[in-house]
Amino acid sequence: VDMFQAVADGRIKALWVMGTNPAVSMPDASRVRVALAKCDFVVVSDVTRTDTTRYADVLLPVAAWGEKDGTVTNSERRLSRQRPFLPAPGEAKADWRIVCDVAVRMGFGEAFAYRTPAEIFREHAALSAFENRGKRLFDLGGMADLGVEDYSALAPRHWPASERGEHQTRLFGDGRFPTPDGRARFVPVRQEATAFSVDADYPLALNTGRLRDQWHTMTRTGNVPRLMAHASEPAVDLHPADAAAHRLKDGDLAQLSTRFGFVRARVRVADAQRRGHAFLPMHWSGQFAARAAAGLLSSPITDPHSGQPELKHVPARIVRQNTGWTGVLITRRDLRPTGFVHWSRHAVEGGWAYELTGTEPPDQGILLARKLLGVRPQDQLLEYTDRRGLAYRAAAIDDAGAMAEALLVAAPDQLPTRDWLVSLLATRQPLSTADRHALLSGRSPVPMPAIGRVVCACFHIGSNQIASAVASGCDSLEAIGATLRAGTNCGSCRSEIRAIIDARQVQAAE
């Protein structure tokens, strides 16, 4: 936070961002974006396009995780060798190699004459022991002289690994701590009030956090259809009582505001959400939605000791966003729409699904959405507009007879389910006459029951399917697993399945 303030007021004139996305992840992200735009010289090292790369004067392609050679350390302090399983594409290089190359160009070649990851590791290990003398638990001094072959064959092990030969699988197992007398020291803390409190203007306490199947700003996980199926649109969770108090229903588009900015997201009414509180996932960025980054709302107030921002609490208000039309574009193309009050996209098999929303009347919305159609000279265009100008359906058919994309526009809440459209895109097979008629009518040629929000990503099982199974007598996780297979693989969906079972049983009891 302090660093970007220094960028904003001109104290920092050059910035090198490596593998992070501060335009999304930092609190009060609008201020961070202004700072990046004002900075004299911005370099960004990354593997993909992000909200931050748009501010870069220089973009440097780096090796991705599966292309790197080095070591990784997990949360149990276990150090492991990591070897690449893919070659780095094009001119992409490891971060350390790029830093060394830049240092050489700047005249510091002697200090950055590294040739292998093993040399980098040796310096890292030596520095961990420098002036340590037991003051710091992290100590790899005993590995500071590893040769290339020993480094390459390094077996997983825990730190510390000091020159004294210490090796502790469990820290403090000997009852000693890194203090002068070897005894643990407790630091008394006191709870302090948050910087801002809820009030009449901002009556909800907004929290942010992770989604089950996503990672950071979705630059990698957002490209995986199975992972996006669990939460395909940005949504804010509200308790039913709070939704009712704000005249909102499940699926409404809402504008969520704080003292620092606003976003737009769908409302998700959830019994599990604490009353008086709202939850917005931290992952959404401008690569996947028009304006849904939680950082635009977060408070930049920091803890005076740690500098940690107050990311888990900020007072907010929410209002329903009036809409005149909605649309969906299923396409093979990678787009970033503009000119819409709200849009979001999620990966599907064979391409992308774009959810579009506008405040204009449907006839104007049709004209706006139609500009997104990418019909090539060799494509055949199927089009239908109803007499009242309230609904529009179009499809581009490629020269092989397969659907390249489809656009459907209608009044709010009038669009069909997406599954059958996605299936037509994924197969890349020539469309039948029935398929073509279905695209123009906006209805699947074969009735496809809506599976609901995907709960089990492993087997693509939705909430409606689970609820139906519960109504048919499956009253346990084991019964659901035996019937639908949901919850029987990775297990991360089991809590959601349990919640659906409990909710259905409560409804039945009432």
Short mmCIF file of C-alpha atoms in Angstrom, two decimals, residues 68-367:
data_model
loop_
_atom_site.label_atom_id
_atom_site.label_comp_id
_atom_site.label_asym_id
_atom_site.label_seq_id
_atom_site.Cartn_x
_atom_site.Cartn_y
_atom_site.Cartn_z
CA LYS A 68 10.60 -23.63 -14.31
CA ASP A 69 13.65 -25.34 -12.84
CA GLY A 70 14.31 -24.72 -9.15
CA THR A 71 12.96 -25.53 -5.71
CA VAL A 72 9.62 -25.00 -3.98
CA THR A 73 8.84 -24.97 -0.26
CA ASN A 74 5.41 -25.90 1.06
CA SER A 75 3.58 -24.86 4.23
CA GLU A 76 5.10 -27.70 6.28
CA ARG A 77 8.60 -26.35 5.49
CA ARG A 78 9.39 -29.15 3.05
CA LEU A 79 11.87 -28.12 0.38
CA SER A 80 11.57 -30.00 -2.94
CA ARG A 81 13.21 -29.87 -6.34
CA GLN A 82 10.99 -28.77 -9.17
CA ARG A 83 11.85 -29.73 -12.72
CA PRO A 84 10.16 -28.43 -15.86
CA PHE A 85 7.84 -30.73 -17.76
CA LEU A 86 7.37 -28.29 -20.65
CA PRO A 87 9.86 -26.18 -22.60
CA ALA A 88 9.42 -22.42 -22.24
CA PRO A 89 7.78 -21.05 -25.41
CA GLY A 90 9.22 -18.35 -27.62
CA GLU A 91 11.51 -15.94 -25.80
CA ALA A 92 10.16 -16.72 -22.31
CA LYS A 93 12.84 -17.06 -19.63
CA ALA A 94 13.02 -17.81 -15.92
CA ASP A 95 12.68 -14.77 -13.65
CA TRP A 96 16.24 -15.11 -12.35
CA ARG A 97 17.61 -15.24 -15.89
CA ILE A 98 15.74 -12.07 -16.86
CA VAL A 99 16.99 -10.23 -13.77
CA CYS A 100 20.56 -11.28 -14.55
CA ASP A 101 20.27 -10.23 -18.19
CA VAL A 102 18.95 -6.81 -17.20
CA ALA A 103 21.71 -6.43 -14.60
CA VAL A 104 24.34 -7.20 -17.25
CA ARG A 105 22.86 -4.55 -19.58
CA MET A 106 22.98 -2.06 -16.69
CA GLY A 107 26.67 -2.75 -16.06
CA PHE A 108 26.44 -5.07 -13.06
CA GLY A 109 27.46 -8.24 -14.85
CA GLU A 110 30.08 -9.32 -12.31
CA ALA A 111 27.55 -9.37 -9.48
CA PHE A 112 24.97 -11.26 -11.55
CA ALA A 113 27.11 -13.84 -13.36
CA TYR A 114 24.82 -16.75 -12.52
CA ARG A 115 24.48 -19.53 -15.07
CA THR A 116 22.29 -22.18 -13.40
CA PRO A 117 19.48 -22.45 -10.83
CA ALA A 118 21.96 -24.29 -8.58
CA GLU A 119 24.08 -21.14 -8.27
CA ILE A 120 21.02 -19.11 -7.34
CA PHE A 121 20.10 -21.68 -4.70
CA ARG A 122 23.59 -21.65 -3.19
CA GLU A 123 23.44 -17.88 -2.67
CA HIS A 124 19.92 -18.18 -1.24
CA ALA A 125 21.10 -20.84 1.22
CA ALA A 126 24.19 -18.85 2.21
CA LEU A 127 22.15 -15.70 2.85
CA SER A 128 19.76 -17.61 5.11
CA ALA A 129 22.75 -18.38 7.37
CA PHE A 130 24.36 -14.93 7.15
CA GLU A 131 24.62 -13.38 10.65
CA ASN A 132 22.01 -15.89 11.79
CA ARG A 133 23.62 -17.67 14.75
CA GLY A 134 20.30 -19.26 15.65
CA LYS A 135 18.35 -16.00 15.61
CA ARG A 136 16.18 -17.09 12.70
CA LEU A 137 14.55 -20.49 12.29
CA PHE A 138 14.93 -20.40 8.51
CA ASP A 139 18.48 -21.56 7.89
CA LEU A 140 19.76 -23.47 4.85
CA GLY A 141 23.42 -22.88 5.60
CA GLY A 142 24.19 -26.58 5.45
CA MET A 143 23.17 -26.61 1.77
CA ALA A 144 25.16 -23.57 0.68
CA ASP A 145 27.87 -25.67 -0.98
CA LEU A 146 25.67 -28.06 -2.99
CA GLY A 147 27.20 -28.96 -6.33
CA VAL A 148 25.20 -29.06 -9.54
CA GLU A 149 24.72 -32.84 -9.37
CA ASP A 150 23.77 -32.82 -5.67
CA TYR A 151 21.34 -29.97 -6.30
CA SER A 152 19.79 -31.79 -9.25
CA ALA A 153 19.28 -34.94 -7.16
CA LEU A 154 18.14 -33.08 -4.04
CA ALA A 155 15.64 -35.17 -2.07
CA PRO A 156 12.71 -33.46 -0.30
CA ARG A 157 13.62 -32.28 3.19
CA HIS A 158 12.53 -29.83 5.88
CA TRP A 159 14.28 -26.68 6.94
CA PRO A 160 16.16 -25.72 9.04
CA ALA A 161 19.24 -27.33 7.50
CA SER A 162 22.01 -25.38 9.20
CA GLU A 163 25.76 -25.86 9.05
CA ARG A 164 25.47 -27.43 12.50
CA GLY A 165 23.58 -30.32 10.94
CA GLU A 166 20.23 -29.56 12.57
CA HIS A 167 17.27 -31.30 11.04
CA GLN A 168 13.85 -30.98 12.62
CA THR A 169 10.81 -32.56 11.05
CA ARG A 170 8.80 -30.86 13.76
CA LEU A 171 9.78 -27.38 14.92
CA PHE A 172 10.20 -26.84 18.68
CA GLY A 173 10.17 -30.58 19.26
CA ASP A 174 13.09 -30.08 21.64
CA GLY A 175 11.21 -27.42 23.58
CA ARG A 176 13.57 -24.62 22.55
CA PHE A 177 12.68 -21.43 20.68
CA PRO A 178 14.88 -18.87 18.82
CA THR A 179 15.02 -16.47 21.78
CA PRO A 180 17.99 -15.59 24.03
CA ASP A 181 16.84 -17.91 26.81
CA GLY A 182 15.29 -20.52 24.50
CA ARG A 183 11.83 -20.03 25.97
CA ALA A 184 8.68 -19.14 24.05
CA ARG A 185 7.51 -15.55 24.26
CA PHE A 186 3.86 -14.65 24.03
CA VAL A 187 2.95 -11.25 22.63
CA PRO A 188 -0.22 -9.80 24.18
CA VAL A 189 -2.56 -8.26 21.64
CA ARG A 190 -5.77 -6.32 21.95
CA GLN A 191 -8.64 -6.19 19.54
CA GLU A 192 -9.23 -2.82 17.96
CA ALA A 193 -12.23 -1.56 16.05
CA THR A 194 -12.19 -1.56 12.27
CA ALA A 195 -11.36 1.71 10.55
CA PHE A 196 -14.93 2.10 9.31
CA SER A 197 -18.17 0.87 10.86
CA VAL A 198 -21.47 0.05 9.20
CA ASP A 199 -24.03 2.84 9.31
CA ALA A 200 -27.22 3.95 7.60
CA ASP A 201 -25.38 4.81 4.38
CA TYR A 202 -23.32 1.61 4.31
CA PRO A 203 -25.36 -0.98 6.24
CA LEU A 204 -23.58 -4.18 5.16
CA ALA A 205 -20.21 -5.50 6.32
CA LEU A 206 -18.49 -6.71 3.16
CA ASN A 207 -16.02 -9.58 3.33
CA THR A 208 -13.88 -10.92 0.49
CA GLY A 209 -12.19 -14.26 0.02
CA ARG A 210 -11.62 -17.26 -2.18
CA LEU A 211 -13.87 -19.49 -4.22
CA ARG A 212 -13.44 -23.22 -3.96
CA ASP A 213 -12.11 -23.82 -7.49
CA GLN A 214 -10.25 -20.59 -8.26
CA TRP A 215 -6.79 -19.19 -7.62
CA HIS A 216 -5.74 -15.55 -7.27
CA THR A 217 -7.00 -13.48 -10.24
CA MET A 218 -7.89 -16.53 -12.37
CA THR A 219 -5.17 -16.00 -14.98
CA ARG A 220 -4.72 -19.81 -15.09
CA THR A 221 -7.77 -21.40 -13.43
CA GLY A 222 -10.15 -19.08 -15.28
CA ASN A 223 -9.25 -20.83 -18.54
CA VAL A 224 -10.47 -24.23 -17.33
CA PRO A 225 -14.17 -24.91 -18.12
CA ARG A 226 -14.57 -27.46 -15.34
CA LEU A 227 -13.29 -25.03 -12.71
CA MET A 228 -15.39 -22.14 -14.02
CA ALA A 229 -18.57 -24.22 -13.94
CA HIS A 230 -18.85 -23.93 -10.16
CA ALA A 231 -19.18 -20.12 -10.19
CA SER A 232 -19.45 -18.85 -13.75
CA GLU A 233 -20.38 -15.24 -12.93
CA PRO A 234 -19.29 -12.73 -10.30
CA ALA A 235 -21.85 -12.90 -7.50
CA VAL A 236 -22.33 -11.29 -4.11
CA ASP A 237 -23.72 -13.53 -1.36
CA LEU A 238 -26.51 -12.11 0.82
CA HIS A 239 -28.60 -13.55 3.64
CA PRO A 240 -32.28 -13.94 2.58
CA ALA A 241 -33.37 -11.28 5.08
CA ASP A 242 -30.85 -8.77 3.73
CA ALA A 243 -31.86 -9.53 0.15
CA ALA A 244 -35.50 -8.92 1.04
CA ALA A 245 -34.66 -5.70 2.89
CA HIS A 246 -32.90 -4.38 -0.21
CA ARG A 247 -35.64 -5.65 -2.56
CA LEU A 248 -33.32 -8.07 -4.26
CA LYS A 249 -33.89 -11.60 -5.44
CA ASP A 250 -31.57 -14.39 -6.45
CA GLY A 251 -30.03 -13.69 -9.87
CA ASP A 252 -30.65 -9.93 -9.88
CA LEU A 253 -27.86 -7.71 -11.12
CA ALA A 254 -26.82 -5.37 -8.31
CA GLN A 255 -24.41 -2.51 -7.78
CA LEU A 256 -22.30 -2.92 -4.65
CA SER A 257 -20.60 0.23 -3.37
CA THR A 258 -18.20 1.31 -0.63
CA ARG A 259 -16.42 4.57 0.13
CA PHE A 260 -13.73 3.52 -2.34
CA GLY A 261 -15.63 2.39 -5.43
CA PHE A 262 -18.31 0.16 -6.88
CA VAL A 263 -18.73 -3.13 -8.72
CA ARG A 264 -21.61 -4.95 -10.36
CA ALA A 265 -22.41 -8.58 -9.67
CA ARG A 266 -25.27 -11.04 -9.56
CA VAL A 267 -27.06 -11.54 -6.26
CA ARG A 268 -26.74 -14.98 -4.72
CA VAL A 269 -29.18 -15.46 -1.85
CA ALA A 270 -27.58 -17.89 0.59
CA ASP A 271 -28.89 -19.11 3.93
CA ALA A 272 -25.31 -19.77 5.02
CA GLN A 273 -24.37 -16.09 4.65
CA ARG A 274 -24.32 -14.23 7.95
CA ARG A 275 -27.08 -11.65 8.32
CA GLY A 276 -25.86 -8.08 7.96
CA HIS A 277 -22.83 -9.24 6.00
CA ALA A 278 -22.07 -9.72 2.30
CA PHE A 279 -19.40 -11.78 0.57
CA LEU A 280 -17.72 -11.01 -2.76
CA PRO A 281 -15.04 -13.33 -4.22
CA MET A 282 -11.60 -11.80 -4.68
CA HIS A 283 -10.81 -13.45 -8.05
CA TRP A 284 -12.72 -11.46 -10.68
CA SER A 285 -10.79 -9.04 -12.87
CA GLY A 286 -11.25 -7.04 -16.03
CA GLN A 287 -10.23 -10.11 -18.02
CA PHE A 288 -13.41 -11.88 -16.94
CA ALA A 289 -15.97 -9.17 -16.12
CA ALA A 290 -16.74 -5.53 -16.79
CA ARG A 291 -16.39 -4.28 -13.22
CA ALA A 292 -16.29 -6.93 -10.50
CA ALA A 293 -12.85 -6.73 -8.86
CA ALA A 294 -13.18 -6.83 -5.08
CA GLY A 295 -10.10 -4.62 -4.79
CA LEU A 296 -12.15 -1.72 -6.15
CA LEU A 297 -14.16 -1.84 -2.91
CA SER A 298 -11.53 -2.78 -0.31
CA SER A 299 -10.21 -0.35 2.27
CA PRO A 300 -6.53 0.69 2.01
CA ILE A 301 -6.31 1.22 5.77
CA THR A 302 -3.46 -0.91 7.11
CA ASP A 303 -2.48 -2.45 10.41
CA PRO A 304 0.11 -0.14 12.06
CA HIS A 305 2.41 -3.04 12.94
CA SER A 306 2.23 -5.49 10.02
CA GLY A 307 1.09 -3.19 7.22
CA GLN A 308 -1.61 -5.71 6.30
CA PRO A 309 -4.62 -4.02 4.62
CA GLU A 310 -8.09 -4.34 6.13
CA LEU A 311 -9.24 -6.63 3.30
CA LYS A 312 -11.77 -8.62 5.30
CA HIS A 313 -14.08 -5.78 6.30
CA VAL A 314 -15.46 -2.68 4.64
CA PRO A 315 -18.96 -1.16 5.02
CA ALA A 316 -20.99 -1.41 1.83
CA ARG A 317 -24.39 -0.72 0.35
CA ILE A 318 -26.21 -2.56 -2.39
CA VAL A 319 -28.94 -1.56 -4.83
CA ARG A 320 -30.62 -3.35 -7.69
CA GLN A 321 -29.26 -2.45 -11.12
CA ASN A 322 -32.11 -1.75 -13.52
CA THR A 323 -31.75 -3.72 -16.74
CA GLY A 324 -33.55 -3.58 -20.06
CA TRP A 325 -32.19 -6.68 -21.76
CA THR A 326 -29.85 -9.62 -21.35
CA GLY A 327 -27.85 -11.61 -23.84
CA VAL A 328 -25.49 -14.53 -24.17
CA LEU A 329 -22.75 -15.01 -26.75
CA ILE A 330 -21.27 -18.49 -27.14
CA THR A 331 -18.13 -18.24 -29.26
CA ARG A 332 -14.71 -19.64 -30.04
CA ARG A 333 -13.23 -16.14 -29.89
CA ASP A 334 -11.42 -14.51 -26.96
CA LEU A 335 -13.06 -11.09 -26.52
CA ARG A 336 -13.14 -8.16 -24.08
CA PRO A 337 -16.51 -6.47 -24.72
CA THR A 338 -17.00 -2.74 -24.17
CA GLY A 339 -20.04 -0.50 -23.95
CA PHE A 340 -22.13 -2.77 -21.72
CA VAL A 341 -23.38 -1.97 -18.23
CA HIS A 342 -22.30 -5.47 -17.27
CA TRP A 343 -20.63 -8.42 -18.92
CA SER A 344 -18.83 -11.47 -17.68
CA ARG A 345 -17.31 -14.45 -19.38
CA HIS A 346 -16.43 -18.01 -18.46
CA ALA A 347 -14.57 -20.76 -20.24
CA VAL A 348 -16.66 -23.53 -21.82
CA GLU A 349 -15.66 -26.55 -23.86
CA GLY A 350 -14.49 -25.19 -27.21
CA GLY A 351 -14.54 -21.50 -26.33
CA TRP A 352 -16.18 -18.89 -24.14
CA ALA A 353 -19.64 -17.91 -22.92
CA TYR A 354 -20.28 -14.17 -22.52
CA GLU A 355 -23.16 -12.97 -20.35
CA LEU A 356 -24.27 -9.50 -21.43
CA THR A 357 -26.57 -6.97 -19.75
CA GLY A 358 -27.71 -3.48 -20.67
CA THR A 359 -30.05 -0.76 -19.43
CA GLU A 360 -31.36 0.08 -22.91
CA PRO A 361 -34.68 -1.23 -24.27
CA PRO A 362 -34.31 -4.64 -25.96
CA ASP A 363 -34.38 -3.24 -29.50
CA GLN A 364 -31.39 -1.00 -28.72
CA GLY A 365 -29.70 -3.81 -26.83
CA ILE A 366 -29.97 -5.99 -29.92
CA LEU A 367 -28.12 -3.38 -32.00
#
